[in-house]
GROMACS .gro file of C-alpha atoms in nm:
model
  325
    1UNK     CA    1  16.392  13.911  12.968
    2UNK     CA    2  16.487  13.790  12.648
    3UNK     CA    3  16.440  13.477  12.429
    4UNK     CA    4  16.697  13.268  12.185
    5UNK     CA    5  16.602  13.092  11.887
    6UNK     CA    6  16.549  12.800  12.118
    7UNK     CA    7  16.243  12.935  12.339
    8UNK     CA    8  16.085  12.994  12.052
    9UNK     CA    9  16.109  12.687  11.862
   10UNK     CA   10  16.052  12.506  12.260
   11UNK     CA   11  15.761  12.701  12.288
   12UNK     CA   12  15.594  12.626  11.972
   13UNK     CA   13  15.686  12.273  12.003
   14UNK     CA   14  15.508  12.304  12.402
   15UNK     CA   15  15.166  12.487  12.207
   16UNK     CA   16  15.195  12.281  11.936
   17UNK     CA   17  15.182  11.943  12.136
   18UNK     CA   18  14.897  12.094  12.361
   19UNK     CA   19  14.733  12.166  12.057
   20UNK     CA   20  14.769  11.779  11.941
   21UNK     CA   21  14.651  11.681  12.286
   22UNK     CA   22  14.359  11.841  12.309
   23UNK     CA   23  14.233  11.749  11.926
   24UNK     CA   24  14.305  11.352  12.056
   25UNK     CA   25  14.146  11.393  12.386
   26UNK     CA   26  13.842  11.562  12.148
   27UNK     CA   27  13.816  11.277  11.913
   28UNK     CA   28  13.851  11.012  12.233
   29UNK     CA   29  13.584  11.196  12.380
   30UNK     CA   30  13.351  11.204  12.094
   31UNK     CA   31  13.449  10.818  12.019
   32UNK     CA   32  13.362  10.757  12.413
   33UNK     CA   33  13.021  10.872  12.357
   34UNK     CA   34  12.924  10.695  12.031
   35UNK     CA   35  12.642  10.628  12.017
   36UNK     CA   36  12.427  10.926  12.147
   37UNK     CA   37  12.103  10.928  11.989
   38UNK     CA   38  11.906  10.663  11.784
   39UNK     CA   39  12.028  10.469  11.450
   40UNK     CA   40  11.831  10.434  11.146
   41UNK     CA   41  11.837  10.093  11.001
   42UNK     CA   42  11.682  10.152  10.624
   43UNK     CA   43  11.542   9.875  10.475
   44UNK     CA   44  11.527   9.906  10.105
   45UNK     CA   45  11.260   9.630  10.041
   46UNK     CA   46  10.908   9.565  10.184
   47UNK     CA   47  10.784   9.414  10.521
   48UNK     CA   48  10.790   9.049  10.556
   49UNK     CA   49  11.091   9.020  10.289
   50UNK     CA   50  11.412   8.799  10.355
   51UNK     CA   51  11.618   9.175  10.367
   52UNK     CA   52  11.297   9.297  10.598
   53UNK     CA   53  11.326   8.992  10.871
   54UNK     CA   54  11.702   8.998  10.855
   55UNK     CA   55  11.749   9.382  10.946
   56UNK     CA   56  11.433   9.372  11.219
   57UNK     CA   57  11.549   9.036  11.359
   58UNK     CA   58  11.953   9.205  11.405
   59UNK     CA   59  11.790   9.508  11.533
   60UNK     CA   60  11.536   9.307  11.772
   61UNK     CA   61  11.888   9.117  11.868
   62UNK     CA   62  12.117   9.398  11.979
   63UNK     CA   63  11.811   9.534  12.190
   64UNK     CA   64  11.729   9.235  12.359
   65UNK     CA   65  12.086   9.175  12.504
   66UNK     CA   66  12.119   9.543  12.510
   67UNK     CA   67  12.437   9.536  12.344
   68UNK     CA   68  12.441   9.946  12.249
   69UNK     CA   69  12.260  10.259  12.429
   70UNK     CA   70  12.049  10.341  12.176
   71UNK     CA   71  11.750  10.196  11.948
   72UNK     CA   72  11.785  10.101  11.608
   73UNK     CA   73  11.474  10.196  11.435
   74UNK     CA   74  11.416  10.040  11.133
   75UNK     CA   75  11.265  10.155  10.827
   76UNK     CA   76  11.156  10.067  10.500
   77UNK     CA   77  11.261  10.275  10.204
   78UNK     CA   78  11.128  10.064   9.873
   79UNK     CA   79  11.184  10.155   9.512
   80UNK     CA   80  11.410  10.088   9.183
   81UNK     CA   81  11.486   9.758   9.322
   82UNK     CA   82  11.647   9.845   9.646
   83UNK     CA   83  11.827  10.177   9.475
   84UNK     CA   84  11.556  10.379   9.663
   85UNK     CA   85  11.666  10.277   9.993
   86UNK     CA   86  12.079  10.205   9.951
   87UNK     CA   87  12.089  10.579   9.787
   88UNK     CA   88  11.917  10.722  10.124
   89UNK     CA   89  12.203  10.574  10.321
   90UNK     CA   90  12.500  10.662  10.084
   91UNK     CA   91  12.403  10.985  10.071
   92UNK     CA   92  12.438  11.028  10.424
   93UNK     CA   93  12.841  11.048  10.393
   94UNK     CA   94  13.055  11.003  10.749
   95UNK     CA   95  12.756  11.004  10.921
   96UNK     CA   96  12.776  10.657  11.150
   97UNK     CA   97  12.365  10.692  11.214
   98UNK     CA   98  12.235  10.526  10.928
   99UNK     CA   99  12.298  10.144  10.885
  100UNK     CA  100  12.170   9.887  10.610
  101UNK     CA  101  12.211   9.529  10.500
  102UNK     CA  102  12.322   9.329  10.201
  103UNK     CA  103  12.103   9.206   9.925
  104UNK     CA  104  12.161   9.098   9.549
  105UNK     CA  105  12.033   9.413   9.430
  106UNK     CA  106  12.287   9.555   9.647
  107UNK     CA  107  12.570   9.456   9.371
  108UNK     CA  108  12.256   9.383   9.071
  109UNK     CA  109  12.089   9.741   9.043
  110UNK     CA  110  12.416   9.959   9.017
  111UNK     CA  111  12.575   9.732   8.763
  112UNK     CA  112  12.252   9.733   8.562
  113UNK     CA  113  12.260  10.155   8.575
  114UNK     CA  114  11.967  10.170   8.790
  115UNK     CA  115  12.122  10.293   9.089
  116UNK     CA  116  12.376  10.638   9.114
  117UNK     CA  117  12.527  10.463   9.429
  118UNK     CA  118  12.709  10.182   9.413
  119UNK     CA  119  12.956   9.923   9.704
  120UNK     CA  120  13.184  10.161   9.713
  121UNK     CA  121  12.975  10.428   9.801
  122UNK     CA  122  12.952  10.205  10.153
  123UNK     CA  123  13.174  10.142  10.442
  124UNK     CA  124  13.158   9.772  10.522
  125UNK     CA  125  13.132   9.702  10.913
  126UNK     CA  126  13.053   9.293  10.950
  127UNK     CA  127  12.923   8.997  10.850
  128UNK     CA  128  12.716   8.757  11.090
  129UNK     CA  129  12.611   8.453  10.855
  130UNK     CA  130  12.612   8.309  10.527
  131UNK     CA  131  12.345   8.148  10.317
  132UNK     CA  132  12.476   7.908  10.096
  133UNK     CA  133  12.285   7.755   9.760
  134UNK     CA  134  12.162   7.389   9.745
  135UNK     CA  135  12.173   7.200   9.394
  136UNK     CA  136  11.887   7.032   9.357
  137UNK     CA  137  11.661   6.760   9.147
  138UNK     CA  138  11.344   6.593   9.147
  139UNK     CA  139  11.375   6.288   9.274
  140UNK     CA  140  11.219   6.121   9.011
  141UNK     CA  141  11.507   6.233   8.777
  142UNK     CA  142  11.759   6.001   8.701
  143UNK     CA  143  12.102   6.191   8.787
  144UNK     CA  144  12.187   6.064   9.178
  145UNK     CA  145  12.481   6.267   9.216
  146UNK     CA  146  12.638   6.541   9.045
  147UNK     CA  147  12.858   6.383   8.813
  148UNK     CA  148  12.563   6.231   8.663
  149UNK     CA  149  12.466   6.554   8.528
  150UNK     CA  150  12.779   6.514   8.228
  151UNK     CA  151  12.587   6.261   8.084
  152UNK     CA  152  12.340   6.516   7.943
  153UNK     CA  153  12.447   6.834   7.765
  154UNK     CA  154  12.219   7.062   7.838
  155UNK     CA  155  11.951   7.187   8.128
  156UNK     CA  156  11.724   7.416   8.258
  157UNK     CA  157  11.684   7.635   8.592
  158UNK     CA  158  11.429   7.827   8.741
  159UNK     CA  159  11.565   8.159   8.837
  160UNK     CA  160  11.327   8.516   8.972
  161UNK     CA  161  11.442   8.733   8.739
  162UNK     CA  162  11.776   8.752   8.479
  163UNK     CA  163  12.003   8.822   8.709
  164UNK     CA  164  12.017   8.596   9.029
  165UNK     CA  165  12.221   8.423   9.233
  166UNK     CA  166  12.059   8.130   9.083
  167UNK     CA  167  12.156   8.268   8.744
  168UNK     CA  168  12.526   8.289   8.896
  169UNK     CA  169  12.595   7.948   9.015
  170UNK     CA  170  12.376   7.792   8.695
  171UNK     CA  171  12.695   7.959   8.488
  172UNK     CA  172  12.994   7.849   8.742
  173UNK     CA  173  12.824   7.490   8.739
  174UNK     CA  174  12.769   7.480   8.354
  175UNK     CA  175  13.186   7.632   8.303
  176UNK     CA  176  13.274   7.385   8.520
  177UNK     CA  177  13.110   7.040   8.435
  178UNK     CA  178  13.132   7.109   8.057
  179UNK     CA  179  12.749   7.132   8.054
  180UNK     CA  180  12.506   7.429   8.002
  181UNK     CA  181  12.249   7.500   8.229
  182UNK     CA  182  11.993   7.745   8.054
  183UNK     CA  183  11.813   8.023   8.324
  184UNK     CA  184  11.454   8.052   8.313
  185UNK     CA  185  11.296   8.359   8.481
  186UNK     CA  186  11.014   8.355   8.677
  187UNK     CA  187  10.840   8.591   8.854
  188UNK     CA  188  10.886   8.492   9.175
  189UNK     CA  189  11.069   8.188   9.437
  190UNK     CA  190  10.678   8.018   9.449
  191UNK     CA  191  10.669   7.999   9.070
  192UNK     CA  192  11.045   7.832   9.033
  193UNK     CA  193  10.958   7.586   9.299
  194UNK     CA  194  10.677   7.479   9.136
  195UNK     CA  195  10.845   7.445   8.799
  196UNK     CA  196  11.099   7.229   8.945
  197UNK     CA  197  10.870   7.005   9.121
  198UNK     CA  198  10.634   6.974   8.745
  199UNK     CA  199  10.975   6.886   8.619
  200UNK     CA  200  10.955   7.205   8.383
  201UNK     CA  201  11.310   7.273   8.486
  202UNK     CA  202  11.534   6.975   8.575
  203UNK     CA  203  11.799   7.172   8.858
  204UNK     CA  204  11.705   7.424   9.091
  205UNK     CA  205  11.954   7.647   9.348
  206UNK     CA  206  11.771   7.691   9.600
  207UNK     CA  207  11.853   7.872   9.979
  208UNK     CA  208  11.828   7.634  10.280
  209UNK     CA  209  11.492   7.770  10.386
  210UNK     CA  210  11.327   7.661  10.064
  211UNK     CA  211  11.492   7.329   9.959
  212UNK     CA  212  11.430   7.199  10.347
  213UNK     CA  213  11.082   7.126  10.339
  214UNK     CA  214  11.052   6.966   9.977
  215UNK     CA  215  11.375   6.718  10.059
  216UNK     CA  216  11.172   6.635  10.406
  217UNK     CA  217  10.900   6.549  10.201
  218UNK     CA  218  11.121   6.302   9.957
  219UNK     CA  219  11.044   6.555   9.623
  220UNK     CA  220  11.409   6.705   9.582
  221UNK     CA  221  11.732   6.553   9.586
  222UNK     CA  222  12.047   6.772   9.718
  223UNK     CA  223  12.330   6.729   9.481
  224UNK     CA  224  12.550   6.963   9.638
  225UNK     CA  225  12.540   7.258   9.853
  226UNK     CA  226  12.803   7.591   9.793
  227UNK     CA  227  12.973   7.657  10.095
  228UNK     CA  228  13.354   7.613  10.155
  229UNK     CA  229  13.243   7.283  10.393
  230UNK     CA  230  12.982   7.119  10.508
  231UNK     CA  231  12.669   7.281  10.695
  232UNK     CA  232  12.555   7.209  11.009
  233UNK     CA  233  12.182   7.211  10.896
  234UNK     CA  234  12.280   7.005  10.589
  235UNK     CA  235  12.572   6.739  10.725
  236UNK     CA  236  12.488   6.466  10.434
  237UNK     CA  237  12.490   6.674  10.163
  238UNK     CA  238  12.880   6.742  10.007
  239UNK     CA  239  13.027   7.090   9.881
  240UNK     CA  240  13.090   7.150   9.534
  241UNK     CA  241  13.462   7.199   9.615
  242UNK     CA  242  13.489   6.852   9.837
  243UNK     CA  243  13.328   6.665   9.470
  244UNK     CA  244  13.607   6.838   9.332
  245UNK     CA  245  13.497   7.155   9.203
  246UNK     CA  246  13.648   7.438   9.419
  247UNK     CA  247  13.575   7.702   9.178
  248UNK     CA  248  13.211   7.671   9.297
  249UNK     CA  249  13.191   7.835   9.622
  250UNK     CA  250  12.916   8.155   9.614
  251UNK     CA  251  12.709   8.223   9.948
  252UNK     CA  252  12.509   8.533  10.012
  253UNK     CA  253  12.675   8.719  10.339
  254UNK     CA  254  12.448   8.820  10.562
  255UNK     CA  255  12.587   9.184  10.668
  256UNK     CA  256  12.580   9.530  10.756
  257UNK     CA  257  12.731   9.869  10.579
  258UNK     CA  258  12.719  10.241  10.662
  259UNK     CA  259  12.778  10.496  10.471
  260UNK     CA  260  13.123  10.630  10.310
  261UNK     CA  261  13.384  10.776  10.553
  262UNK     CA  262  13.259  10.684  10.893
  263UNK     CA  263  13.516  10.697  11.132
  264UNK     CA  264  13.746  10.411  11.201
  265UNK     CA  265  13.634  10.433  11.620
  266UNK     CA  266  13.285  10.372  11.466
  267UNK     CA  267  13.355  10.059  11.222
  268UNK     CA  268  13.532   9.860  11.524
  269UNK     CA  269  13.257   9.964  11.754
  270UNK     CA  270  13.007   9.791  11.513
  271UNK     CA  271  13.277   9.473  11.485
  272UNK     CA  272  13.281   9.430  11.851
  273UNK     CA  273  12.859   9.433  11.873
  274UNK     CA  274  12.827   9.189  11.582
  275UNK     CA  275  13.032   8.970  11.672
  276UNK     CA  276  12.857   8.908  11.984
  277UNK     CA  277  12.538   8.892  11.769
  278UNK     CA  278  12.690   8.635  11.522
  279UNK     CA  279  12.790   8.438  11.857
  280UNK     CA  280  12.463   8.444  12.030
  281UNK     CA  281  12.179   8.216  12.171
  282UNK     CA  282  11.953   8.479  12.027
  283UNK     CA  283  12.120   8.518  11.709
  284UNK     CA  284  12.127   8.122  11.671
  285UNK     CA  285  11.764   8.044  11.767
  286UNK     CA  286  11.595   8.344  11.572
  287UNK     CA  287  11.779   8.342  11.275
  288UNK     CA  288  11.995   8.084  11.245
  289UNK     CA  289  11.824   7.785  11.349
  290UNK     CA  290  11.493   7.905  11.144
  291UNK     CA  291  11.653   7.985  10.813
  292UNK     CA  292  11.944   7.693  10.824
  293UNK     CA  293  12.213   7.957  10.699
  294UNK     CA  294  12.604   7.913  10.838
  295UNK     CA  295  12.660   8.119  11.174
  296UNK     CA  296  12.992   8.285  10.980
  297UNK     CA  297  13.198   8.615  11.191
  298UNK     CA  298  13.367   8.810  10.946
  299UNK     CA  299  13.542   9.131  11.013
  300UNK     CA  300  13.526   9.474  10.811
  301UNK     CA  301  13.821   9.393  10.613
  302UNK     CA  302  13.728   9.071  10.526
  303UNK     CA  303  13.369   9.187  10.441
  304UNK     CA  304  13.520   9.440  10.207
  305UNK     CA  305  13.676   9.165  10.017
  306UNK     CA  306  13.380   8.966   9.996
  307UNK     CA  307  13.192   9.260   9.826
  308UNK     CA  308  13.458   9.283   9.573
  309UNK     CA  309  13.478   8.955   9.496
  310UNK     CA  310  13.104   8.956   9.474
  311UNK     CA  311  13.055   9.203   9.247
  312UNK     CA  312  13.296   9.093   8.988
  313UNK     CA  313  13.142   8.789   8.968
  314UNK     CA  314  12.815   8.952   8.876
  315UNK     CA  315  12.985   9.214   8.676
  316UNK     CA  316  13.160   8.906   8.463
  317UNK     CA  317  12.829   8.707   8.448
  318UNK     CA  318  12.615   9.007   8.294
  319UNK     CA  319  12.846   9.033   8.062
  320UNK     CA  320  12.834   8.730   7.967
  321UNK     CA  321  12.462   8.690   7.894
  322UNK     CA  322  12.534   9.044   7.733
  323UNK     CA  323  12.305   9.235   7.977
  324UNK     CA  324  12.563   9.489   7.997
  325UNK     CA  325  12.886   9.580   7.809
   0.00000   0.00000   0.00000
């Protein structure tokens, strides 16, 4: 028997397309089965830390409404402020077993040259929450609302450490009231609280969790809180951008990352089981309801864009203050 041009060419395109088939039906199969074993959650600050409760309270989430086949097992990594444990992940390239959240030092310790890895080195998956920033007086001071703070030039804030969030919004708020609001470290949130309340500092940013009790107790005044609206913890007290200053709108995402090239499958896997986190009874009551952050669903995509944005912003303001060049 003999074959034309055609046969051939048919016949390659017939092995060729079986050889197509069976690399999809591979990668379905392999996608089908994520996950197979256990997933490390590393945690690159100590136990009983805000980045410690908010990875073991996710994890303790997923298990309780059994949302994947597997355990996450957390673990703390600590060291070089958080480079310690993010470096343990990145290094861990395509490899969707190894998860970890999102902290200041996440964006800080790279830009600062303390870290080799770095958000990029990271494959965003989801965000489940954000914690906004309350502006906050004494109420013995004399400024009711926040215009009231343009009729004094200059202020101070109690921040933990140089380079804070509370460092952040201190600069957006001073660019855009025409004021300047000087940052005074501390050595930890204990020590800024109680330099606010002895009226050592006259503003503080504080999260939910820590303003709450003090404005219960009729010592601190909200001013204005940094969310795009309104939170449902906070209802009285008015955005920054409703008072007229959009430019003011910084919250800390509460999210997860993986390491560099996971595979596509695996990122919308992760979407689909935190967004039934971010929309849970369990999510709500354990983490939501006891810190007062915003319950907030944002995708991959949308993540990645947030950590951009996020880390010019501290890129901008350290080089500002002339921490780095």
């Amino acid at each position: 028997m003999t074959y034309g041009l055609s046969n051939f060419v048919n016949h390659g395109r017939v092995v060729g397309l079986g050889l197509l088939t069976a690399a999809a039906i591979a990668v379905s199969a392999a996608a089908a089965e994520y996950p197979d074993k256990d997933i490390k959650m590393i945690i690159p600050f100590g136990a009983g830390g805000g980045s410690d409760t908010l990875a073991r309270t996710i994890a303790g989430v997923i298990e309780e409404m059994k949302l994947i086949p597997v355990k996450i097992l957390p673990e703390n990594r600590t060291g070089g402020s958080g480079a310690v444990g993010y470096s343990a992940v990145a290094k861990e390239k395509g490899d969707p077993y190894h998860l970890a959240t999102v902290s200041v030092s996440f964006f800080t310790t790279p830009l600062l040259g303390g870290s080799p890895v770095s958000y990029k080195d990271f494959t965003p998956l989801a965000a489940i929450a954000q914690s906004p920033y309350i502006m906050v007086v004494p109420t013995s001071s004399e400024y009711q609302k926040l215009d009231d703070l343009k009729k004094t030039p200059r202020f101070t804030t109690g921040t933990t450490g140089v380079v804070s969030d509370a460092a952040l919004l201190a600069k957006m708020t001073s660019n855009a009231l025409g004021i300047q609001i000087d940052s005074v470290p501390f050595d930890g949130e204990g020590e800024v609280m109680a330099a606010l309340l002895g009226g050592h500092v006259n503003v503080g940013f504080l999260n939910p969790s820590e303003a709450m009790a003090q404005m219960k107790a009729g010592k601190l005044r909200p001013l204005a809180i940094t969310s795009a609206e309104r939170s449902p913890a906070f209802p009285d007290i008015p955005t920054f951008k409703e008072l007229g200053y959009g430019d003011i709108l910084h919250t800390q995402l509460r999210g997860l990352v993986m390491p560099a090239d996971v595979p596509p499958e695996v990122v919308t896997y992760w979407e689909g089981v935190l967004q039934k986190v971010a929309t849970s009874e369990q999510w709500k009551k354990q983490y939501i309801d006891r810190f007062h952050d915003i319950p907030d669903y944002v995708d991959a995509e949308g993540f990645k864009q947030v950590l951009e944005r996020t880390n010019a912003r501290y890129e901008t303001m350290m080089k500002e203050l002339g921490i780095i060049k």
